[in-house]
mmCIF file of C-alpha atoms in Angstrom:
data_model
loop_
_atom_site.group_PDB
_atom_site.id
_atom_site.type_symbol
_atom_site.label_atom_id
_atom_site.label_comp_id
_atom_site.label_asym_id
_atom_site.label_seq_id
_atom_site.Cartn_x
_atom_site.Cartn_y
_atom_site.Cartn_z
ATOM 1 C CA UNK O 1 -18.631 -17.800 -8.381
ATOM 2 C CA UNK O 2 -20.180 -16.471 -11.572
ATOM 3 C CA UNK O 3 -22.737 -14.232 -9.838
ATOM 4 C CA UNK O 4 -20.111 -12.847 -7.485
ATOM 5 C CA UNK O 5 -17.805 -12.303 -10.446
ATOM 6 C CA UNK O 6 -20.462 -10.452 -12.441
ATOM 7 C CA UNK O 7 -21.341 -8.314 -9.418
ATOM 8 C CA UNK O 8 -17.660 -7.458 -8.821
ATOM 9 C CA UNK O 9 -17.136 -6.662 -12.484
ATOM 10 C CA UNK O 10 -20.212 -4.424 -12.421
ATOM 11 C CA UNK O 11 -18.679 -2.641 -9.413
ATOM 12 C CA UNK O 12 -15.506 -2.092 -11.461
ATOM 13 C CA UNK O 13 -17.552 -0.637 -14.319
ATOM 14 C CA UNK O 14 -19.526 1.521 -11.894
ATOM 15 C CA UNK O 15 -16.294 2.891 -10.382
ATOM 16 C CA UNK O 16 -15.025 3.725 -13.869
ATOM 17 C CA UNK O 17 -18.260 5.574 -14.640
ATOM 18 C CA UNK O 18 -18.424 7.353 -11.278
ATOM 19 C CA UNK O 19 -14.825 8.473 -11.612
ATOM 20 C CA UNK O 20 -15.577 10.229 -14.893
ATOM 21 C CA UNK O 21 -18.930 11.522 -13.586
ATOM 22 C CA UNK O 22 -17.279 13.092 -10.554
ATOM 23 C CA UNK O 23 -14.675 14.806 -12.723
ATOM 24 C CA UNK O 24 -17.455 16.200 -14.919
ATOM 25 C CA UNK O 25 -19.873 17.228 -12.166
ATOM 26 C CA UNK O 26 -17.110 18.894 -10.125
ATOM 27 C CA UNK O 27 -14.939 19.930 -13.057
ATOM 28 C CA UNK O 28 -13.798 23.200 -11.520
ATOM 29 C CA UNK O 29 -12.696 21.618 -8.225
ATOM 30 C CA UNK O 30 -9.564 19.682 -7.245
ATOM 31 C CA UNK O 31 -11.068 16.181 -7.508
ATOM 32 C CA UNK O 32 -7.741 14.474 -8.078
ATOM 33 C CA UNK O 33 -6.429 15.924 -4.813
ATOM 34 C CA UNK O 34 -9.161 13.913 -3.100
ATOM 35 C CA UNK O 35 -10.022 16.329 -0.319
ATOM 36 C CA UNK O 36 -13.591 16.193 1.085
ATOM 37 C CA UNK O 37 -13.621 19.962 0.471
ATOM 38 C CA UNK O 38 -14.435 19.235 -3.177
ATOM 39 C CA UNK O 39 -18.015 18.464 -2.127
ATOM 40 C CA UNK O 40 -18.476 21.860 -0.465
ATOM 41 C CA UNK O 41 -20.415 24.578 -2.229
ATOM 42 C CA UNK O 42 -23.056 24.623 -4.970
ATOM 43 C CA UNK O 43 -22.695 22.556 -8.143
ATOM 44 C CA UNK O 44 -23.869 23.570 -11.630
ATOM 45 C CA UNK O 45 -27.473 22.317 -11.757
ATOM 46 C CA UNK O 46 -27.372 21.630 -15.511
ATOM 47 C CA UNK O 47 -24.226 19.553 -15.273
ATOM 48 C CA UNK O 48 -25.510 17.685 -12.219
ATOM 49 C CA UNK O 49 -28.836 16.834 -13.858
ATOM 50 C CA UNK O 50 -27.054 15.626 -17.036
ATOM 51 C CA UNK O 51 -24.664 13.447 -15.041
ATOM 52 C CA UNK O 52 -27.478 11.981 -12.927
ATOM 53 C CA UNK O 53 -29.671 11.265 -15.978
ATOM 54 C CA UNK O 54 -26.819 9.598 -17.871
ATOM 55 C CA UNK O 55 -25.859 7.729 -14.686
ATOM 56 C CA UNK O 56 -29.375 6.318 -14.300
ATOM 57 C CA UNK O 57 -29.246 4.914 -17.832
ATOM 58 C CA UNK O 58 -25.762 3.482 -17.215
ATOM 59 C CA UNK O 59 -26.788 1.812 -13.970
ATOM 60 C CA UNK O 60 -29.809 0.294 -15.740
ATOM 61 C CA UNK O 61 -27.344 -1.240 -18.210
ATOM 62 C CA UNK O 62 -25.260 -2.536 -15.293
ATOM 63 C CA UNK O 63 -28.339 -4.205 -13.835
ATOM 64 C CA UNK O 64 -28.957 -5.976 -17.148
ATOM 65 C CA UNK O 65 -25.275 -6.978 -17.183
ATOM 66 C CA UNK O 66 -25.504 -8.520 -13.690
ATOM 67 C CA UNK O 67 -28.727 -10.313 -14.651
ATOM 68 C CA UNK O 68 -26.994 -11.501 -17.852
ATOM 69 C CA UNK O 69 -29.790 -10.360 -20.128
ATOM 70 C CA UNK O 70 -28.634 -9.976 -23.763
ATOM 71 C CA UNK O 71 -25.017 -9.840 -22.524
ATOM 72 C CA UNK O 72 -23.376 -8.951 -25.854
ATOM 73 C CA UNK O 73 -25.755 -6.073 -26.610
ATOM 74 C CA UNK O 74 -25.555 -4.820 -23.038
ATOM 75 C CA UNK O 75 -21.735 -4.988 -23.062
ATOM 76 C CA UNK O 76 -21.656 -2.995 -26.304
ATOM 77 C CA UNK O 77 -24.002 -0.430 -24.746
ATOM 78 C CA UNK O 78 -21.818 -0.161 -21.634
ATOM 79 C CA UNK O 79 -18.703 0.353 -23.758
ATOM 80 C CA UNK O 80 -20.424 3.054 -25.814
ATOM 81 C CA UNK O 81 -21.502 4.777 -22.610
ATOM 82 C CA UNK O 82 -17.967 4.645 -21.197
ATOM 83 C CA UNK O 83 -16.535 6.018 -24.440
ATOM 84 C CA UNK O 84 -19.094 8.833 -24.413
ATOM 85 C CA UNK O 85 -18.560 9.934 -20.824
ATOM 86 C CA UNK O 86 -14.817 9.779 -21.355
ATOM 87 C CA UNK O 87 -15.163 12.126 -24.349
ATOM 88 C CA UNK O 88 -17.069 14.583 -22.163
ATOM 89 C CA UNK O 89 -14.443 14.272 -19.420
ATOM 90 C CA UNK O 90 -11.612 14.889 -21.895
ATOM 91 C CA UNK O 91 -13.436 17.988 -23.147
ATOM 92 C CA UNK O 92 -13.428 19.480 -19.620
ATOM 93 C CA UNK O 93 -9.692 20.119 -19.905
ATOM 94 C CA UNK O 94 -7.440 21.900 -22.352
ATOM 95 C CA UNK O 95 -5.158 19.982 -24.719
ATOM 96 C CA UNK O 96 -4.989 16.236 -24.101
ATOM 97 C CA UNK O 97 -4.426 16.310 -20.339
ATOM 98 C CA UNK O 98 -6.874 13.539 -19.451
ATOM 99 C CA UNK O 99 -5.351 11.153 -21.981
ATOM 100 C CA UNK O 100 -1.725 12.223 -21.578
ATOM 101 C CA UNK O 101 -1.791 11.824 -17.819
ATOM 102 C CA UNK O 102 -2.735 8.189 -18.005
ATOM 103 C CA UNK O 103 -6.430 7.984 -17.247
ATOM 104 C CA UNK O 104 -6.523 4.217 -17.533
ATOM 105 C CA UNK O 105 -9.746 2.246 -17.962
ATOM 106 C CA UNK O 106 -9.211 -1.414 -16.990
ATOM 107 C CA UNK O 107 -12.924 -2.233 -16.684
ATOM 108 C CA UNK O 108 -13.617 -0.996 -20.209
ATOM 109 C CA UNK O 109 -10.558 -2.770 -21.592
ATOM 110 C CA UNK O 110 -11.479 -6.113 -20.009
ATOM 111 C CA UNK O 111 -15.110 -5.820 -21.093
ATOM 112 C CA UNK O 112 -13.991 -5.047 -24.658
ATOM 113 C CA UNK O 113 -11.732 -8.127 -24.530
ATOM 114 C CA UNK O 114 -14.603 -10.275 -23.296
ATOM 115 C CA UNK O 115 -16.985 -8.992 -25.968
ATOM 116 C CA UNK O 116 -14.512 -9.396 -28.831
ATOM 117 C CA UNK O 117 -13.582 -12.946 -27.804
ATOM 118 C CA UNK O 118 -17.180 -13.976 -27.120
ATOM 119 C CA UNK O 119 -18.382 -12.759 -30.531
ATOM 120 C CA UNK O 120 -15.369 -14.240 -32.341
ATOM 121 C CA UNK O 121 -15.823 -17.628 -30.646
ATOM 122 C CA UNK O 122 -19.550 -17.722 -31.447
ATOM 123 C CA UNK O 123 -18.809 -16.861 -35.079
ATOM 124 C CA UNK O 124 -16.274 -19.695 -35.004
ATOM 125 C CA UNK O 125 -19.055 -22.089 -34.024
ATOM 126 C CA UNK O 126 -18.741 -22.314 -30.237
ATOM 127 C CA UNK O 127 -22.054 -22.519 -28.319
ATOM 128 C CA UNK O 128 -23.011 -19.177 -26.745
ATOM 129 C CA UNK O 129 -22.616 -20.405 -23.139
ATOM 130 C CA UNK O 130 -19.123 -21.759 -23.786
ATOM 131 C CA UNK O 131 -18.067 -18.671 -25.756
ATOM 132 C CA UNK O 132 -19.243 -16.377 -22.940
ATOM 133 C CA UNK O 133 -17.290 -18.344 -20.359
ATOM 134 C CA UNK O 134 -14.147 -18.455 -22.490
ATOM 135 C CA UNK O 135 -14.533 -14.724 -23.110
ATOM 136 C CA UNK O 136 -13.593 -14.049 -19.477
ATOM 137 C CA UNK O 137 -10.271 -15.712 -20.174
ATOM 138 C CA UNK O 138 -9.758 -13.072 -22.847
ATOM 139 C CA UNK O 139 -10.393 -10.462 -20.130
ATOM 140 C CA UNK O 140 -7.668 -12.100 -18.044
ATOM 141 C CA UNK O 141 -5.406 -11.852 -21.097
ATOM 142 C CA UNK O 142 -6.204 -8.156 -21.539
ATOM 143 C CA UNK O 143 -5.466 -7.521 -17.858
ATOM 144 C CA UNK O 144 -2.183 -9.432 -18.193
ATOM 145 C CA UNK O 145 -1.392 -7.381 -21.305
ATOM 146 C CA UNK O 146 -1.929 -4.093 -19.453
ATOM 147 C CA UNK O 147 0.517 -4.970 -16.666
ATOM 148 C CA UNK O 148 3.089 -6.620 -18.929
ATOM 149 C CA UNK O 149 2.971 -3.641 -21.273
ATOM 150 C CA UNK O 150 3.502 -1.287 -18.318
ATOM 151 C CA UNK O 151 6.579 -3.321 -17.347
ATOM 152 C CA UNK O 152 7.959 -3.544 -20.880
ATOM 153 C CA UNK O 153 7.554 0.199 -21.473
ATOM 154 C CA UNK O 154 9.541 0.853 -18.276
ATOM 155 C CA UNK O 155 12.310 -1.460 -19.477
ATOM 156 C CA UNK O 156 12.351 0.151 -22.921
ATOM 157 C CA UNK O 157 12.450 3.727 -21.612
ATOM 158 C CA UNK O 158 14.603 3.319 -18.499
ATOM 159 C CA UNK O 159 16.165 -0.135 -18.694
ATOM 160 C CA UNK O 160 16.688 -2.188 -15.551
ATOM 161 C CA UNK O 161 17.840 1.043 -13.901
ATOM 162 C CA UNK O 162 14.150 1.862 -13.463
ATOM 163 C CA UNK O 163 14.265 -0.052 -10.177
ATOM 164 C CA UNK O 164 17.191 1.985 -8.782
ATOM 165 C CA UNK O 165 16.679 3.072 -5.174
ATOM 166 C CA UNK O 166 17.176 6.808 -5.853
ATOM 167 C CA UNK O 167 14.601 6.826 -8.656
ATOM 168 C CA UNK O 168 11.981 5.010 -6.596
ATOM 169 C CA UNK O 169 12.778 7.101 -3.529
ATOM 170 C CA UNK O 170 12.210 10.315 -5.498
ATOM 171 C CA UNK O 171 8.755 9.156 -6.649
ATOM 172 C CA UNK O 172 7.793 8.340 -3.063
ATOM 173 C CA UNK O 173 9.344 11.547 -1.690
ATOM 174 C CA UNK O 174 7.154 13.612 -4.012
ATOM 175 C CA UNK O 175 4.157 12.143 -2.216
ATOM 176 C CA UNK O 176 5.510 12.539 1.307
ATOM 177 C CA UNK O 177 3.993 15.992 1.776
ATOM 178 C CA UNK O 178 0.350 14.923 1.735
ATOM 179 C CA UNK O 179 -1.839 12.722 3.913
ATOM 180 C CA UNK O 180 -1.910 11.983 7.637
ATOM 181 C CA UNK O 181 1.264 12.234 9.703
ATOM 182 C CA UNK O 182 1.760 8.448 10.020
ATOM 183 C CA UNK O 183 1.572 8.047 6.242
ATOM 184 C CA UNK O 184 4.036 10.858 5.570
ATOM 185 C CA UNK O 185 6.400 9.303 8.136
ATOM 186 C CA UNK O 186 6.096 5.900 6.466
ATOM 187 C CA UNK O 187 6.830 7.377 3.046
ATOM 188 C CA UNK O 188 9.823 9.309 4.352
ATOM 189 C CA UNK O 189 11.122 6.137 6.045
ATOM 190 C CA UNK O 190 10.971 4.330 2.685
ATOM 191 C CA UNK O 191 12.694 7.289 0.997
ATOM 192 C CA UNK O 192 15.555 7.133 3.501
ATOM 193 C CA UNK O 193 16.001 3.363 3.156
ATOM 194 C CA UNK O 194 17.862 2.304 0.022
ATOM 195 C CA UNK O 195 16.834 -1.296 0.672
ATOM 196 C CA UNK O 196 13.130 -0.436 0.895
ATOM 197 C CA UNK O 197 13.222 1.816 -2.180
ATOM 198 C CA UNK O 198 15.119 -0.729 -4.257
ATOM 199 C CA UNK O 199 12.809 -3.489 -2.982
ATOM 200 C CA UNK O 200 9.745 -1.470 -4.004
ATOM 201 C CA UNK O 201 11.188 -0.993 -7.498
ATOM 202 C CA UNK O 202 12.120 -4.651 -7.980
ATOM 203 C CA UNK O 203 8.775 -5.830 -6.612
ATOM 204 C CA UNK O 204 6.824 -3.375 -8.769
ATOM 205 C CA UNK O 205 8.544 -4.218 -12.028
ATOM 206 C CA UNK O 206 8.629 -7.921 -11.188
ATOM 207 C CA UNK O 207 4.900 -8.112 -10.502
ATOM 208 C CA UNK O 208 4.049 -6.156 -13.660
ATOM 209 C CA UNK O 209 6.079 -8.507 -15.838
ATOM 210 C CA UNK O 210 4.965 -11.547 -13.824
ATOM 211 C CA UNK O 211 1.333 -10.663 -14.485
ATOM 212 C CA UNK O 212 1.727 -12.654 -17.697
ATOM 213 C CA UNK O 213 0.768 -15.525 -15.367
ATOM 214 C CA UNK O 214 -2.840 -14.313 -15.545
ATOM 215 C CA UNK O 215 -3.145 -16.053 -18.902
ATOM 216 C CA UNK O 216 -2.654 -19.472 -17.258
ATOM 217 C CA UNK O 217 -5.733 -20.382 -15.142
ATOM 218 C CA UNK O 218 -3.923 -22.355 -12.377
ATOM 219 C CA UNK O 219 -1.511 -19.428 -11.846
ATOM 220 C CA UNK O 220 -4.179 -16.730 -11.620
ATOM 221 C CA UNK O 221 -4.813 -16.764 -7.868
ATOM 222 C CA UNK O 222 -1.178 -16.343 -6.759
ATOM 223 C CA UNK O 223 -0.519 -13.779 -9.503
ATOM 224 C CA UNK O 224 -3.663 -11.863 -8.529
ATOM 225 C CA UNK O 225 -2.500 -11.896 -4.893
ATOM 226 C CA UNK O 226 0.838 -10.389 -5.947
ATOM 227 C CA UNK O 227 -0.950 -7.735 -8.021
ATOM 228 C CA UNK O 228 -3.187 -6.903 -5.028
ATOM 229 C CA UNK O 229 -0.044 -6.449 -2.931
ATOM 230 C CA UNK O 230 1.379 -4.194 -5.652
ATOM 231 C CA UNK O 231 -1.716 -1.994 -5.525
ATOM 232 C CA UNK O 232 -1.453 -1.965 -1.726
ATOM 233 C CA UNK O 233 2.015 -0.492 -2.250
ATOM 234 C CA UNK O 234 0.635 2.066 -4.722
ATOM 235 C CA UNK O 235 -1.921 3.135 -2.116
ATOM 236 C CA UNK O 236 0.538 3.422 0.755
ATOM 237 C CA UNK O 237 3.542 4.899 -1.021
ATOM 238 C CA UNK O 238 2.071 6.779 -3.973
ATOM 239 C CA UNK O 239 -1.458 7.553 -2.770
ATOM 240 C CA UNK O 240 -3.218 5.907 -5.702
ATOM 241 C CA UNK O 241 -6.482 4.228 -4.712
ATOM 242 C CA UNK O 242 -7.034 2.213 -7.871
ATOM 243 C CA UNK O 243 -9.994 0.197 -6.706
ATOM 244 C CA UNK O 244 -11.319 -0.178 -10.253
ATOM 245 C CA UNK O 245 -8.259 -2.298 -11.036
ATOM 246 C CA UNK O 246 -8.757 -4.403 -7.899
ATOM 247 C CA UNK O 247 -12.482 -5.008 -8.433
ATOM 248 C CA UNK O 248 -11.968 -5.959 -12.082
ATOM 249 C CA UNK O 249 -8.992 -8.189 -11.322
ATOM 250 C CA UNK O 250 -10.866 -10.168 -8.657
ATOM 251 C CA UNK O 251 -13.941 -10.349 -10.895
ATOM 252 C CA UNK O 252 -12.170 -11.799 -13.922
ATOM 253 C CA UNK O 253 -10.244 -14.317 -11.814
ATOM 254 C CA UNK O 254 -13.627 -15.569 -10.556
ATOM 255 C CA UNK O 255 -15.322 -15.392 -13.958
ATOM 256 C CA UNK O 256 -12.455 -17.061 -15.804
ATOM 257 C CA UNK O 257 -12.260 -19.998 -13.361
ATOM 258 C CA UNK O 258 -13.153 -23.368 -14.864
ATOM 259 C CA UNK O 259 -16.864 -24.179 -14.413
ATOM 260 C CA UNK C 1 -8.377 -23.633 -24.741
ATOM 261 C CA UNK C 2 -8.749 -21.116 -21.857
ATOM 262 C CA UNK C 3 -5.005 -20.415 -21.823
ATOM 263 C CA UNK C 4 -4.950 -20.071 -25.600
ATOM 264 C CA UNK C 5 -7.801 -17.551 -25.588
ATOM 265 C CA UNK C 6 -6.152 -15.552 -22.798
ATOM 266 C CA UNK C 7 -2.752 -15.587 -24.485
ATOM 267 C CA UNK C 8 -4.215 -14.515 -27.828
ATOM 268 C CA UNK C 9 -6.177 -11.711 -26.145
ATOM 269 C CA UNK C 10 -3.067 -10.523 -24.336
ATOM 270 C CA UNK C 11 -0.990 -10.400 -27.509
ATOM 271 C CA UNK C 12 -3.718 -8.721 -29.559
ATOM 272 C CA UNK C 13 -4.389 -6.143 -26.821
ATOM 273 C CA UNK C 14 -0.682 -5.342 -26.471
ATOM 274 C CA UNK C 15 -0.193 -5.093 -30.230
ATOM 275 C CA UNK C 16 -3.184 -2.775 -30.758
ATOM 276 C CA UNK C 17 -2.186 -0.683 -27.733
ATOM 277 C CA UNK C 18 1.298 -0.182 -29.145
ATOM 278 C CA UNK C 19 -0.229 0.676 -32.503
ATOM 279 C CA UNK C 20 -2.985 3.109 -31.476
ATOM 280 C CA UNK C 21 -1.584 4.416 -28.180
ATOM 281 C CA UNK C 22 -3.829 5.921 -25.536
ATOM 282 C CA UNK C 23 -7.233 5.531 -27.153
ATOM 283 C CA UNK C 24 -9.952 3.941 -25.040
ATOM 284 C CA UNK C 25 -9.868 1.068 -24.226
ATOM 285 C CA UNK C 26 -6.219 0.799 -25.236
ATOM 286 C CA UNK C 27 -3.189 2.367 -23.609
ATOM 287 C CA UNK C 28 0.581 2.126 -23.623
ATOM 288 C CA UNK C 29 0.554 2.332 -19.805
ATOM 289 C CA UNK C 30 3.622 4.536 -19.898
ATOM 290 C CA UNK C 31 3.109 6.588 -16.728
ATOM 291 C CA UNK C 32 6.349 6.827 -14.734
ATOM 292 C CA UNK C 33 8.143 4.656 -17.307
ATOM 293 C CA UNK C 34 10.859 7.166 -18.119
ATOM 294 C CA UNK C 35 12.843 7.811 -14.944
ATOM 295 C CA UNK C 36 16.277 8.107 -16.604
ATOM 296 C CA UNK C 37 16.498 11.892 -16.492
ATOM 297 C CA UNK C 38 14.611 12.481 -13.264
ATOM 298 C CA UNK C 39 17.239 13.828 -10.884
ATOM 299 C CA UNK C 40 14.757 16.188 -9.267
ATOM 300 C CA UNK C 41 11.071 16.048 -8.432
ATOM 301 C CA UNK C 42 8.852 19.125 -8.306
ATOM 302 C CA UNK C 43 5.920 19.271 -5.863
ATOM 303 C CA UNK C 44 3.532 22.228 -5.872
ATOM 304 C CA UNK C 45 3.207 24.204 -2.656
ATOM 305 C CA UNK C 46 0.965 27.068 -1.617
ATOM 306 C CA UNK C 47 1.994 29.226 1.331
ATOM 307 C CA UNK C 48 -0.569 31.503 2.954
ATOM 308 C CA UNK C 49 1.159 33.741 5.456
ATOM 309 C CA UNK C 50 3.491 31.358 7.257
ATOM 310 C CA UNK C 51 1.329 28.245 6.682
ATOM 311 C CA UNK C 52 1.432 25.708 3.883
ATOM 312 C CA UNK C 53 -2.152 25.135 2.697
ATOM 313 C CA UNK C 54 -3.963 23.250 -0.060
ATOM 314 C CA UNK C 55 -4.904 25.378 -3.089
ATOM 315 C CA UNK C 56 -8.643 24.918 -2.505
ATOM 316 C CA UNK C 57 -8.351 26.198 1.047
ATOM 317 C CA UNK C 58 -8.074 29.627 -0.555
ATOM 318 C CA UNK C 59 -11.385 31.336 -1.160
ATOM 319 C CA UNK C 60 -10.054 34.296 -3.114
ATOM 320 C CA UNK C 61 -6.684 35.376 -4.483
ATOM 321 C CA UNK C 62 -5.266 38.353 -6.281
ATOM 322 C CA UNK C 63 -2.041 39.056 -8.117
ATOM 323 C CA UNK C 64 -0.901 35.471 -8.818
ATOM 324 C CA UNK C 65 0.576 34.569 -12.207
ATOM 325 C CA UNK C 66 -1.259 31.250 -12.438
ATOM 326 C CA UNK C 67 -0.033 30.399 -15.942
ATOM 327 C CA UNK C 68 3.570 30.483 -14.694
ATOM 328 C CA UNK C 69 2.892 27.332 -12.657
ATOM 329 C CA UNK C 70 2.940 25.180 -15.829
ATOM 330 C CA UNK C 71 3.933 21.670 -14.638
ATOM 331 C CA UNK C 72 5.263 20.631 -18.058
ATOM 332 C CA UNK C 73 8.214 22.988 -17.571
ATOM 333 C CA UNK C 74 9.305 21.090 -14.449
ATOM 334 C CA UNK C 75 10.147 17.519 -13.407
ATOM 335 C CA UNK C 76 6.678 17.099 -11.920
ATOM 336 C CA UNK C 77 5.172 13.631 -11.512
ATOM 337 C CA UNK C 78 1.866 14.925 -10.127
ATOM 338 C CA UNK C 79 0.789 17.178 -12.964
ATOM 339 C CA UNK C 80 -2.921 16.629 -12.269
ATOM 340 C CA UNK C 81 -2.602 18.322 -8.896
ATOM 341 C CA UNK C 82 -0.977 21.336 -10.528
ATOM 342 C CA UNK C 83 -3.556 21.610 -13.317
ATOM 343 C CA UNK C 84 -6.378 21.416 -10.782
ATOM 344 C CA UNK C 85 -4.657 24.033 -8.604
ATOM 345 C CA UNK C 86 -4.168 26.305 -11.622
ATOM 346 C CA UNK C 87 -7.858 26.039 -12.486
ATOM 347 C CA UNK C 88 -8.928 26.661 -8.888
ATOM 348 C CA UNK C 89 -6.668 29.686 -8.447
ATOM 349 C CA UNK C 90 -7.694 31.156 -11.821
ATOM 350 C CA UNK C 91 -11.401 30.675 -11.014
ATOM 351 C CA UNK C 92 -10.973 32.366 -7.622
ATOM 352 C CA UNK C 93 -8.907 35.320 -8.764
ATOM 353 C CA UNK C 94 -10.349 38.722 -7.890
ATOM 354 C CA UNK C 95 -9.679 41.978 -9.706
ATOM 355 C CA UNK C 96 -8.498 43.565 -6.460
ATOM 356 C CA UNK C 97 -6.971 42.259 -3.255
ATOM 357 C CA UNK C 98 -9.560 40.577 -0.965
ATOM 358 C CA UNK C 99 -10.361 42.081 2.417
ATOM 359 C CA UNK C 100 -8.462 40.439 5.281
ATOM 360 C CA UNK C 101 -6.001 39.022 2.729
ATOM 361 C CA UNK C 102 -2.616 37.602 3.685
ATOM 362 C CA UNK C 103 0.411 37.211 1.422
ATOM 363 C CA UNK C 104 0.247 34.087 -0.757
ATOM 364 C CA UNK C 105 3.229 32.425 -2.379
ATOM 365 C CA UNK C 106 2.908 29.544 -4.846
ATOM 366 C CA UNK C 107 5.827 27.570 -6.183
ATOM 367 C CA UNK C 108 7.508 24.197 -6.306
ATOM 368 C CA UNK C 109 9.310 22.187 -3.695
ATOM 369 C CA UNK C 110 12.276 20.727 -5.587
ATOM 370 C CA UNK C 111 13.372 17.404 -4.175
ATOM 371 C CA UNK C 112 16.546 15.495 -4.830
ATOM 372 C CA UNK C 113 17.911 12.223 -3.467
ATOM 373 C CA UNK C 114 21.571 12.719 -2.558
ATOM 374 C CA UNK C 115 24.142 9.975 -3.222
ATOM 375 C CA UNK C 116 24.120 9.081 0.505
ATOM 376 C CA UNK C 117 20.349 8.475 0.247
ATOM 377 C CA UNK C 118 19.275 11.599 2.117
ATOM 378 C CA UNK C 119 16.475 13.816 0.843
ATOM 379 C CA UNK C 120 17.407 17.351 -0.185
ATOM 380 C CA UNK C 121 14.666 19.952 -0.491
ATOM 381 C CA UNK C 122 14.575 23.560 -1.668
ATOM 382 C CA UNK C 123 11.661 25.887 -2.336
ATOM 383 C CA UNK C 124 11.389 27.636 -5.684
ATOM 384 C CA UNK C 125 8.766 30.393 -5.429
ATOM 385 C CA UNK C 126 7.080 31.081 -8.767
ATOM 386 C CA UNK C 127 4.453 33.710 -8.057
ATOM 387 C CA UNK C 128 3.247 35.878 -5.179
ATOM 388 C CA UNK C 129 -0.013 37.634 -4.418
ATOM 389 C CA UNK C 130 -2.626 38.064 -1.712
ATOM 390 C CA UNK C 131 -5.303 35.589 -0.650
ATOM 391 C CA UNK C 132 -8.046 34.834 1.838
ATOM 392 C CA UNK C 133 -8.799 31.410 3.326
ATOM 393 C CA UNK C 134 -12.182 29.678 3.037
ATOM 394 C CA UNK C 135 -14.198 29.849 6.191
#
């Protein structure tokens, strides 16, 4: 369980890194649009070499993380690397676009939670092995906090009316002009169905608030299943392939399970 | 103990996130939170001749007012796509019209959900020029 969890978490961290790397290496191309065309044509050699060199160092850190060698130092190094590449990514764009448009970093957040809890527990006198295991429960708490916060912010800004069918339908309709024909048809069918749009809104907000269940170990599996379904909805209806979230979620559920 | 650690981490993470905002690794996770005033949704479109195309299908353009496509001035929930399109079009702007160019129109598709649940759509052209497709 632990090895699989570490490997999955490392995949989540790698996705986070690769996401930023891609946006830096192909900064002048429509990466967010996700078309394979972004890989066509020459790339700036200097930028590519820098990204590959930094990537090699990052993946070496990931290997140490999976092998659990000096985990606290390695985690701190990984976080520093993620902060650094994010700074470079932010600098590729004018103003605060990268930050303002919600470039979330669940792998970094959960690793920071693990590291903070692990160090605090060891300072409090817990044996290193126990502190490291309990630290993954802090990651589950951070993940719960991210979803619950997302739900609470919706309630604060839009009230329960956030789930209204017309509001959800409009969000889906805006994404019904891209993708294969079957997907556009599916999105338009949801847009035209008040029941489906309202259901999507209620399910989305409900799962975000219900993610508080991630703090309670026996509830984690069913809550994680609901969150996976939520992300399935994001992929189908909104076109967001947030695999970093999925890899990290599955990893911390495994890593936070009682030994 | 596991539940206590998780609960404490959740509360601390939420509190710091609310305090510092969107600073790695914290965030308020506020994307799409404010839907109260969204009666319309704006989706970028690019028309080359009679065809709708993706921005990066254009190899060269001329005469477009790229800055006028600012997504912050519109009810746009996919601002990234617009910023990337603006950058692409600006980077591929020529000083004169490209050979074999066709008319290009860039604007926003404004969508609205009517009270009966139907989808209403109208095109709002923003800028026009000439462009050539990538081969």
